[in-house]
Short mmCIF file of C-alpha atoms and ligand atoms in Angstrom, two decimals:
data_model
loop_
_atom_site.label_atom_id
_atom_site.label_comp_id
_atom_site.label_asym_id
_atom_site.label_seq_id
_atom_site.Cartn_x
_atom_site.Cartn_y
_atom_site.Cartn_z
CA MET U 267 92.59 127.95 -26.98
CA ARG U 268 91.14 131.12 -28.49
CA ASN U 269 93.39 134.10 -29.10
CA ILE U 270 93.71 137.00 -26.67
CA SER U 271 91.54 140.01 -27.56
CA ARG U 272 91.81 143.68 -26.70
CA GLN U 273 88.61 143.18 -24.70
CA ASP U 274 90.41 140.58 -22.53
CA CYS U 275 93.09 143.19 -21.82
CA ALA U 276 90.47 145.79 -20.92
CA ILE U 277 88.98 143.37 -18.39
CA LEU U 278 92.40 142.85 -16.82
CA ASP U 279 92.79 146.65 -16.60
CA ARG U 280 89.47 147.04 -14.82
CA ARG U 281 90.55 144.51 -12.20
CA ASP U 282 94.04 145.95 -11.81
CA PRO U 283 94.64 147.09 -8.20
CA LEU U 284 97.51 149.33 -9.39
CA ALA U 285 95.55 151.12 -12.13
CA GLY U 286 95.25 154.29 -10.04
CA PHE U 287 99.01 154.90 -10.08
CA ARG U 288 98.98 155.79 -13.79
CA ASP U 289 97.64 159.27 -13.05
CA GLU U 290 100.52 160.02 -10.72
CA PHE U 291 102.87 160.24 -13.71
CA ASP U 292 103.14 162.89 -16.37
CA ILE U 293 103.40 160.97 -19.64
CA PRO U 294 102.71 162.63 -23.01
CA ALA U 295 99.18 161.89 -24.26
CA GLY U 296 99.09 159.02 -26.73
CA MET U 297 102.55 157.75 -25.89
CA ILE U 298 103.03 154.19 -24.69
CA TYR U 299 106.21 154.35 -22.69
CA PHE U 300 108.16 151.09 -22.49
CA ASP U 301 111.36 152.74 -21.30
CA GLY U 302 110.60 153.03 -17.59
CA ASN U 303 113.47 150.58 -17.16
CA SER U 304 115.85 153.12 -18.70
CA LEU U 305 114.45 156.48 -17.62
CA GLY U 306 111.23 156.46 -15.62
CA PRO U 307 108.72 159.26 -16.36
CA PRO U 308 108.29 162.19 -13.97
CA PRO U 309 105.86 161.76 -11.09
CA ARG U 310 103.53 164.77 -10.96
CA ALA U 311 104.67 165.21 -7.36
CA ALA U 312 108.26 165.57 -8.61
CA LEU U 313 107.27 168.53 -10.77
CA ILE U 314 105.73 170.24 -7.73
CA ARG U 315 108.70 169.34 -5.56
CA ALA U 316 111.16 170.70 -8.15
CA LYS U 317 109.44 174.08 -8.10
CA GLU U 318 109.38 174.11 -4.31
CA VAL U 319 113.03 173.21 -3.89
CA LEU U 320 114.12 175.80 -6.47
CA GLU U 321 111.92 178.68 -5.38
CA LYS U 322 111.49 178.18 -1.64
CA GLU U 323 114.42 176.14 -0.40
CA TRP U 324 117.12 177.43 -2.69
CA GLY U 325 115.60 180.80 -3.65
CA GLU U 326 114.32 181.95 -0.27
CA GLY U 327 116.11 179.72 2.23
CA LEU U 328 119.52 179.88 0.54
CA VAL U 329 122.31 178.53 2.72
CA LYS U 330 119.99 178.14 5.73
CA SER U 331 118.24 175.32 3.89
CA TRP U 332 121.12 172.97 4.61
CA ASN U 333 119.55 172.91 8.08
CA THR U 334 115.97 174.10 7.70
CA ALA U 335 115.20 171.87 4.72
CA ASN U 336 117.41 169.03 6.03
CA TRP U 337 119.49 169.00 2.86
CA PHE U 338 122.54 167.69 4.65
CA GLN U 339 120.62 164.62 5.89
CA LEU U 340 119.05 163.76 2.51
CA PRO U 341 121.49 160.94 1.63
CA ARG U 342 120.47 159.23 4.91
CA THR U 343 116.76 160.03 4.95
CA LEU U 344 116.24 159.00 1.35
CA GLY U 345 118.57 156.04 1.88
CA ASP U 346 116.22 154.89 4.63
CA LYS U 347 113.36 154.95 2.12
CA VAL U 348 115.34 152.84 -0.35
CA ALA U 349 116.20 150.49 2.53
CA LYS U 350 112.52 149.55 2.81
CA ILE U 351 112.40 148.79 -0.90
CA ILE U 352 115.42 146.45 -0.92
CA GLY U 353 115.07 144.71 2.44
CA ALA U 354 117.79 146.63 4.27
CA ASP U 355 117.61 148.09 7.78
CA GLN U 356 117.42 151.77 8.55
CA GLY U 357 120.90 153.29 8.51
CA GLU U 358 122.34 150.77 6.03
CA VAL U 359 121.58 152.65 2.79
CA LEU U 360 122.61 156.01 1.35
CA LEU U 361 121.42 157.91 -1.67
CA THR U 362 124.54 159.40 -3.21
CA ASP U 363 126.59 159.76 -6.40
CA SER U 364 126.06 157.44 -9.38
CA THR U 365 125.87 153.68 -9.60
CA SER U 366 129.28 153.55 -11.27
CA ILE U 367 130.93 155.62 -8.53
CA ASN U 368 129.18 153.70 -5.78
CA LEU U 369 130.31 150.46 -7.34
CA HIS U 370 133.88 151.71 -7.25
CA LYS U 371 133.47 152.55 -3.57
CA VAL U 372 131.89 149.30 -2.43
CA LEU U 373 134.15 147.12 -4.59
CA SER U 374 137.19 148.87 -3.12
CA ALA U 375 135.86 148.33 0.37
CA ALA U 376 135.07 144.69 -0.34
CA VAL U 377 138.44 143.75 -1.86
CA SER U 378 140.26 145.48 0.97
CA LEU U 379 138.35 143.26 3.43
CA ARG U 380 139.84 140.20 1.67
CA PRO U 381 143.50 141.26 1.31
CA ARG U 382 144.87 137.78 0.60
CA ARG U 383 142.44 136.89 -2.18
CA ARG U 384 142.93 137.98 -5.75
CA VAL U 385 139.78 137.38 -7.76
CA ILE U 386 136.74 139.53 -8.48
CA LEU U 387 134.15 137.24 -10.08
CA MET U 388 131.75 138.84 -12.56
CA GLU U 389 129.32 137.84 -15.29
CA SER U 390 130.75 138.51 -18.74
CA GLY U 391 127.51 139.76 -20.31
CA ASN U 392 126.87 142.22 -17.51
CA PHE U 393 126.21 145.92 -18.05
CA PRO U 394 129.65 147.14 -19.16
CA THR U 395 130.13 149.94 -16.63
CA ASN U 396 130.39 147.31 -13.90
CA ASN U 397 133.20 145.55 -15.74
CA TYR U 398 134.95 148.82 -16.54
CA ILE U 399 134.83 149.99 -12.93
CA ALA U 400 136.27 146.68 -11.72
CA GLN U 401 139.00 146.82 -14.35
CA GLY U 402 139.86 150.38 -13.38
CA LEU U 403 140.04 149.41 -9.73
CA ALA U 404 142.29 146.44 -10.49
CA ALA U 405 144.61 148.68 -12.52
CA GLN U 406 144.76 151.19 -9.71
CA LEU U 407 145.31 148.89 -6.75
CA ASN U 408 148.55 147.29 -7.86
CA ARG U 409 147.90 144.06 -5.95
CA ARG U 410 147.50 141.72 -8.93
CA LEU U 411 143.73 141.54 -8.77
CA GLU U 412 142.20 139.37 -11.46
CA ILE U 413 138.73 139.96 -12.90
CA ARG U 414 137.36 136.52 -13.65
CA PHE U 415 134.41 136.47 -16.03
CA THR U 416 131.91 133.67 -16.12
CA ASP U 417 128.60 133.12 -17.91
CA SER U 418 125.36 133.22 -15.97
CA VAL U 419 124.90 129.45 -15.69
CA SER U 420 128.41 128.77 -14.35
CA ILE U 421 128.50 131.35 -11.58
CA ALA U 422 128.02 129.00 -8.64
CA ASP U 423 130.72 126.62 -9.94
CA ALA U 424 133.17 129.48 -10.39
CA ILE U 425 133.02 130.55 -6.74
CA ASP U 426 135.99 129.09 -4.88
CA GLU U 427 138.41 130.15 -2.17
CA SER U 428 140.50 132.30 -4.47
CA VAL U 429 137.55 134.66 -4.90
CA ALA U 430 137.54 137.85 -2.87
CA VAL U 431 134.34 139.36 -4.22
CA VAL U 432 131.42 138.11 -6.28
CA CYS U 433 130.00 141.13 -8.10
CA LEU U 434 126.78 140.51 -10.03
CA THR U 435 123.69 142.20 -11.41
CA HIS U 436 120.44 140.74 -10.09
CA VAL U 437 118.34 141.35 -13.25
CA HIS U 438 120.26 141.25 -16.52
CA TYR U 439 120.01 144.50 -18.47
CA ILE U 440 119.31 142.87 -21.83
CA SER U 441 117.70 139.50 -21.21
CA GLY U 442 115.90 140.43 -17.99
CA SER U 443 116.98 137.10 -16.43
CA ILE U 444 116.93 137.07 -12.65
CA LEU U 445 119.89 135.51 -10.86
CA ASP U 446 119.20 133.51 -7.71
CA MET U 447 120.46 136.02 -5.16
CA ALA U 448 119.84 133.79 -2.14
CA ALA U 449 121.65 130.73 -3.52
CA ILE U 450 124.59 132.63 -5.04
CA THR U 451 125.10 134.76 -1.95
CA ALA U 452 125.01 131.65 0.25
CA LYS U 453 127.66 130.00 -1.92
CA THR U 454 129.72 133.20 -1.78
CA ARG U 455 129.61 133.21 2.02
CA GLN U 456 130.54 129.52 2.23
CA ALA U 457 133.63 130.25 0.17
CA GLY U 458 134.55 133.09 2.51
CA ALA U 459 134.05 135.71 -0.22
CA LEU U 460 131.97 138.90 -0.13
CA SER U 461 129.00 139.76 -2.32
CA VAL U 462 128.26 142.96 -4.23
CA TRP U 463 124.88 143.09 -5.99
CA ASP U 464 123.79 145.61 -8.59
CA LEU U 465 120.05 146.21 -8.27
CA CYS U 466 119.59 148.69 -11.14
CA HIS U 467 116.90 146.67 -12.92
CA SER U 468 115.36 145.26 -9.74
CA ALA U 469 114.72 148.13 -7.34
CA GLY U 470 111.07 149.09 -7.39
CA VAL U 471 109.87 146.21 -9.51
CA VAL U 472 111.38 142.86 -8.51
CA PRO U 473 111.27 141.99 -4.81
CA VAL U 474 114.71 142.09 -3.20
CA ASP U 475 115.64 141.27 0.39
CA VAL U 476 119.33 141.98 0.84
CA ASN U 477 119.40 141.17 4.54
CA ALA U 478 117.42 137.94 4.26
CA CYS U 479 120.07 136.88 1.71
CA LYS U 480 122.93 138.17 3.92
CA VAL U 481 124.26 140.33 1.10
CA ASP U 482 127.37 142.37 2.00
CA PHE U 483 127.10 145.34 -0.39
CA ALA U 484 124.66 146.55 -3.01
CA VAL U 485 124.26 149.46 -5.40
CA GLY U 486 121.57 150.59 -7.83
CA CYS U 487 120.13 153.56 -9.60
CA THR U 488 116.96 155.52 -8.92
CA TYR U 489 116.23 156.82 -12.42
CA LYS U 490 114.86 153.53 -13.80
CA TYR U 491 111.85 151.94 -12.06
CA LEU U 492 112.15 154.34 -9.13
CA ASN U 493 111.39 157.33 -11.37
CA GLY U 494 113.96 159.65 -9.80
CA GLY U 495 114.78 161.66 -12.94
CA PRO U 496 117.73 161.76 -15.35
CA GLY U 497 120.97 161.27 -13.44
CA SER U 498 119.22 161.14 -10.06
CA PRO U 499 121.54 159.93 -7.27
CA ALA U 500 122.07 156.21 -6.95
CA PHE U 501 121.89 154.13 -3.78
CA LEU U 502 124.44 152.13 -1.91
CA PHE U 503 123.94 149.48 0.79
CA VAL U 504 126.52 148.31 3.31
CA ALA U 505 125.49 145.54 5.72
CA ARG U 506 125.74 146.87 9.26
CA ARG U 507 128.21 144.13 10.28
CA HIS U 508 130.81 145.89 8.10
CA ASN U 509 130.49 149.25 9.82
CA GLY U 510 133.81 150.60 10.96
CA ARG U 511 135.72 148.14 8.76
CA ALA U 512 134.44 148.66 5.23
CA ARG U 513 136.37 151.66 3.93
CA GLN U 514 136.06 153.36 0.60
CA PRO U 515 138.93 155.38 -0.86
CA LEU U 516 137.20 158.62 -1.96
CA THR U 517 137.70 160.02 1.52
CA GLY U 518 136.01 163.39 1.23
CA TRP U 519 134.68 165.52 4.02
CA TRP U 520 131.10 164.16 3.93
CA GLY U 521 132.49 160.76 4.96
CA HIS U 522 134.44 162.21 7.89
CA ALA U 523 133.36 161.34 11.43
CA ASP U 524 132.73 165.03 12.14
CA PRO U 525 132.53 167.01 8.89
CA PHE U 526 131.92 170.36 10.53
CA ALA U 527 134.89 170.09 12.88
CA PHE U 528 137.02 170.80 9.77
CA GLU U 529 139.93 168.80 11.14
CA ARG U 530 143.10 168.64 9.08
CA ASP U 531 143.18 164.85 8.85
CA TYR U 532 140.65 162.35 7.67
CA ARG U 533 138.85 160.31 10.30
CA PRO U 534 136.23 157.95 8.90
CA ALA U 535 132.61 157.96 10.03
CA HIS U 536 131.90 154.66 11.75
CA ASP U 537 128.74 153.85 9.86
CA VAL U 538 127.46 153.89 6.29
CA ARG U 539 128.26 157.62 6.07
CA GLN U 540 131.90 156.71 5.43
CA MET U 541 130.66 155.90 1.92
CA LEU U 542 129.91 159.57 1.26
CA SER U 543 132.49 161.75 -0.42
CA GLY U 544 131.41 165.33 -1.05
CA THR U 545 128.50 167.69 -1.54
CA GLN U 546 125.50 166.06 -3.14
CA PRO U 547 123.25 167.21 -6.04
CA ILE U 548 120.47 168.40 -3.76
CA LEU U 549 118.05 169.49 -6.50
CA SER U 550 118.19 166.11 -8.12
CA MET U 551 118.02 164.31 -4.82
CA ALA U 552 115.03 166.27 -3.54
CA VAL U 553 113.12 165.54 -6.73
CA ALA U 554 113.96 161.81 -6.55
CA GLU U 555 112.04 161.52 -3.29
CA ALA U 556 108.71 161.75 -5.13
CA GLY U 557 109.41 158.53 -7.05
CA LEU U 558 110.53 156.71 -3.91
CA ASP U 559 107.34 157.73 -2.11
CA ILE U 560 105.19 156.34 -4.91
CA CYS U 561 107.10 153.07 -4.84
CA LEU U 562 106.64 152.81 -1.05
CA ARG U 563 102.88 153.19 -1.41
CA ALA U 564 102.56 150.48 -4.07
CA ASP U 565 101.98 146.96 -2.78
CA THR U 566 105.08 144.91 -3.64
CA THR U 567 103.17 141.68 -4.27
CA SER U 568 100.75 143.36 -6.69
CA VAL U 569 103.65 145.06 -8.48
CA ARG U 570 105.47 141.79 -9.02
CA GLU U 571 102.31 139.97 -10.05
CA LYS U 572 101.35 142.63 -12.59
CA SER U 573 104.90 142.80 -13.92
CA ARG U 574 104.87 139.04 -14.57
CA LYS U 575 101.46 139.26 -16.22
CA LEU U 576 102.37 142.22 -18.46
CA THR U 577 105.58 140.67 -19.73
CA GLY U 578 103.80 137.33 -20.15
CA LEU U 579 100.96 138.96 -22.09
CA PHE U 580 103.46 140.62 -24.41
CA ILE U 581 105.29 137.36 -25.06
CA ASP U 582 101.99 135.55 -25.71
CA LEU U 583 100.78 138.26 -28.09
CA ILE U 584 104.04 138.24 -30.04
CA GLY U 585 103.68 134.46 -30.35
CA GLU U 586 100.07 134.71 -31.49
CA ARG U 587 100.25 137.71 -33.79
CA CYS U 588 103.83 138.32 -34.92
CA SER U 589 105.12 134.88 -35.77
CA GLY U 590 106.78 134.71 -39.17
CA PHE U 591 108.40 138.14 -38.84
CA GLY U 592 111.72 136.83 -37.57
CA PHE U 593 111.53 137.70 -33.86
CA THR U 594 113.16 135.50 -31.26
CA LEU U 595 112.59 135.82 -27.55
CA ALA U 596 115.81 136.72 -25.73
CA SER U 597 114.24 136.67 -22.24
CA PRO U 598 113.24 133.75 -20.01
CA LEU U 599 109.88 132.22 -20.90
CA ASP U 600 109.30 131.37 -17.25
CA SER U 601 107.98 134.55 -15.61
CA ALA U 602 109.45 133.54 -12.25
CA ARG U 603 112.91 133.95 -13.78
CA ARG U 604 112.11 137.15 -15.63
CA GLY U 605 112.43 140.74 -14.44
CA SER U 606 110.16 143.47 -15.77
CA HIS U 607 111.55 143.93 -19.27
CA VAL U 608 111.48 141.72 -22.33
CA SER U 609 114.03 141.54 -25.13
CA LEU U 610 113.29 140.39 -28.64
CA GLU U 611 116.05 139.68 -31.11
CA HIS U 612 115.69 140.74 -34.72
CA ASP U 613 118.35 141.51 -37.32
CA GLN U 614 116.60 144.81 -38.09
CA ALA U 615 116.10 145.72 -34.43
CA TYR U 616 117.33 149.31 -34.73
CA GLY U 617 114.99 150.23 -37.59
CA ILE U 618 112.04 148.53 -35.92
CA VAL U 619 112.59 150.42 -32.65
CA GLN U 620 112.78 153.72 -34.55
CA ALA U 621 109.59 152.91 -36.50
CA LEU U 622 107.81 152.06 -33.24
CA ILE U 623 108.98 155.32 -31.67
CA SER U 624 107.50 157.23 -34.62
CA ARG U 625 104.22 155.50 -33.73
CA GLN U 626 104.45 156.63 -30.12
CA VAL U 627 105.59 153.26 -28.78
CA VAL U 628 108.84 154.05 -27.01
CA GLY U 629 111.24 151.23 -26.26
CA ASP U 630 114.95 150.90 -26.84
CA PHE U 631 117.53 149.22 -28.99
CA ARG U 632 120.44 147.38 -27.44
CA ALA U 633 123.30 146.54 -29.76
CA PRO U 634 123.68 144.47 -31.76
CA SER U 635 120.15 143.19 -32.34
CA ASN U 636 117.86 143.59 -29.34
CA ILE U 637 114.54 145.36 -29.02
CA ARG U 638 114.09 145.95 -25.31
CA LEU U 639 110.77 146.93 -23.76
CA GLY U 640 110.25 147.69 -20.07
CA PHE U 641 106.87 146.98 -18.48
CA ALA U 642 106.63 149.30 -15.49
CA PRO U 643 103.53 148.08 -13.64
CA LEU U 644 102.69 151.47 -12.15
CA PHE U 645 101.91 153.11 -15.48
CA ILE U 646 101.68 150.44 -18.19
CA SER U 647 98.26 148.86 -18.71
CA TYR U 648 97.28 145.57 -20.32
CA THR U 649 95.63 147.45 -23.21
CA ASP U 650 98.89 149.39 -23.69
CA VAL U 651 100.55 146.05 -24.33
CA TRP U 652 97.83 145.09 -26.79
CA ASP U 653 98.10 148.41 -28.62
CA ALA U 654 101.88 148.22 -28.80
CA VAL U 655 101.77 144.78 -30.39
CA GLU U 656 99.14 146.08 -32.83
CA ARG U 657 101.52 148.89 -33.87
CA LEU U 658 104.45 146.51 -34.10
CA LEU U 659 102.38 144.39 -36.45
CA GLU U 660 101.61 147.45 -38.60
CA VAL U 661 105.32 148.35 -38.71
CA MET U 662 106.27 144.84 -39.79
CA LYS U 663 103.52 144.60 -42.39
CA ASP U 664 104.23 147.89 -44.14
CA GLY U 665 108.02 147.54 -43.94
CA GLN U 666 108.34 150.97 -42.30
CA TRP U 667 111.49 149.89 -40.53
CA ARG U 668 113.23 149.60 -43.88
CA ARG U 669 113.01 153.32 -44.62
CA PRO U 670 116.37 155.03 -44.63
CA ASN U 671 115.51 157.70 -42.01
CA HIS U 672 115.53 154.91 -39.45
CA ALA U 673 118.98 153.76 -40.38
CA PRO U 674 121.57 156.15 -38.87
CA PRO U 675 122.05 155.42 -35.19
CA ASN U 676 121.55 158.06 -32.49
CA THR U 677 124.27 158.62 -29.89
CA VAL U 678 122.01 157.42 -27.07
CA THR U 679 120.06 154.29 -27.91
C1 PLP I 850 121.66 151.40 -15.59
C2 PLP I 850 122.77 150.58 -15.04
C3 PLP I 850 123.90 151.21 -14.51
C4 PLP I 850 124.03 152.69 -14.57
O1 PLP I 850 125.20 153.21 -14.07
P1 PLP I 850 125.39 154.81 -14.01
O2 PLP I 850 126.55 155.01 -13.18
O3 PLP I 850 124.10 155.37 -13.44
O4 PLP I 850 125.54 155.30 -15.40
C5 PLP I 850 124.87 150.40 -13.92
N1 PLP I 850 124.73 149.06 -13.88
C6 PLP I 850 123.65 148.44 -14.41
C7 PLP I 850 123.54 146.95 -14.35
C8 PLP I 850 122.64 149.18 -15.02
O5 PLP I 850 121.60 148.58 -15.55
#
């Protein structure tokens, strides 16, 4: 078979039904941005919205805007938008706080619904904050909770009747492997345990249907593929069947049944609002809506199809053009099992990532030896992938990654 050419990529771009979305984002000219899986770029609509919320809603409306601009309802109204993206019903999702904090809340709620069981089952290679939050919760609860770690292939076998909660990430943050949410959640239910899914690397790019899978709880962030902005509020899903019973411990006034009655004692809201704690970062939240609206307009099937093709193209091009440079693929070869980012392992990964960044190809380094590139289908084109591989080849050929200015690590990789 003949090798892939840049012309082949240009043809794919011309036929791409999502090509028009590229112009909705403000990305520096010349930059190829493969970090949409870490911090999505700003939608142009977000820049307009930011000005409006600062000048009009905050500046002119001041405190009235809690009502006139519906600020108080934003966790619900934006939660309803996320619900459509993850297969939840209206009223089951909130936008609030961070993923870490939401994980603490839903994990607390879940373990308290299984008071006689002692195990939280997690994947050992998961994004560390999830492990840390579970460990902190176990230390706090004083009921001899055990965090049991398993590797990704042994999850189903590790689910038994000692398990209270199975807490997993749908798309792995380094490898991009997708776990079988339907099968694992079914096994979890059979064992009488509850499921908590982290959708950070799925929401907006890999189809998710939490209710079809009968998931109990889910969390995820909006600053990755949902382009909400740095530190934009995360989301949280609680299946409606748990309303009135699932209780989280950060019992602030926003989670009260009647916040503006200012009662002395806490009385929980009987729906998902119990998962709220206090006043929300309204500026950040208002701006995040622009990214959600873009995602809702994009056809899910086309997004998934393009994502599989982009990551596949990259893997093929690395195979064709960069063999002999010491790269190994650390992501599934089968695109059905792969999310929207690809990891390559190389013992000089940090230097290579820095050299690529200096050539306007922005990806990230994940310790100890991974080059991780995210292929966000709404703004990455097939020719972008071609051009990035071309620049990678240049970097490898001229040994640029060996230069000492690429050696000292930054704080944020
Ligand atoms: C990005 C990510 C997080 C982020 O948590 P924050 O509280 O927003 O810092 C959590 N879990 C996973 C799996 C992630 O990929």
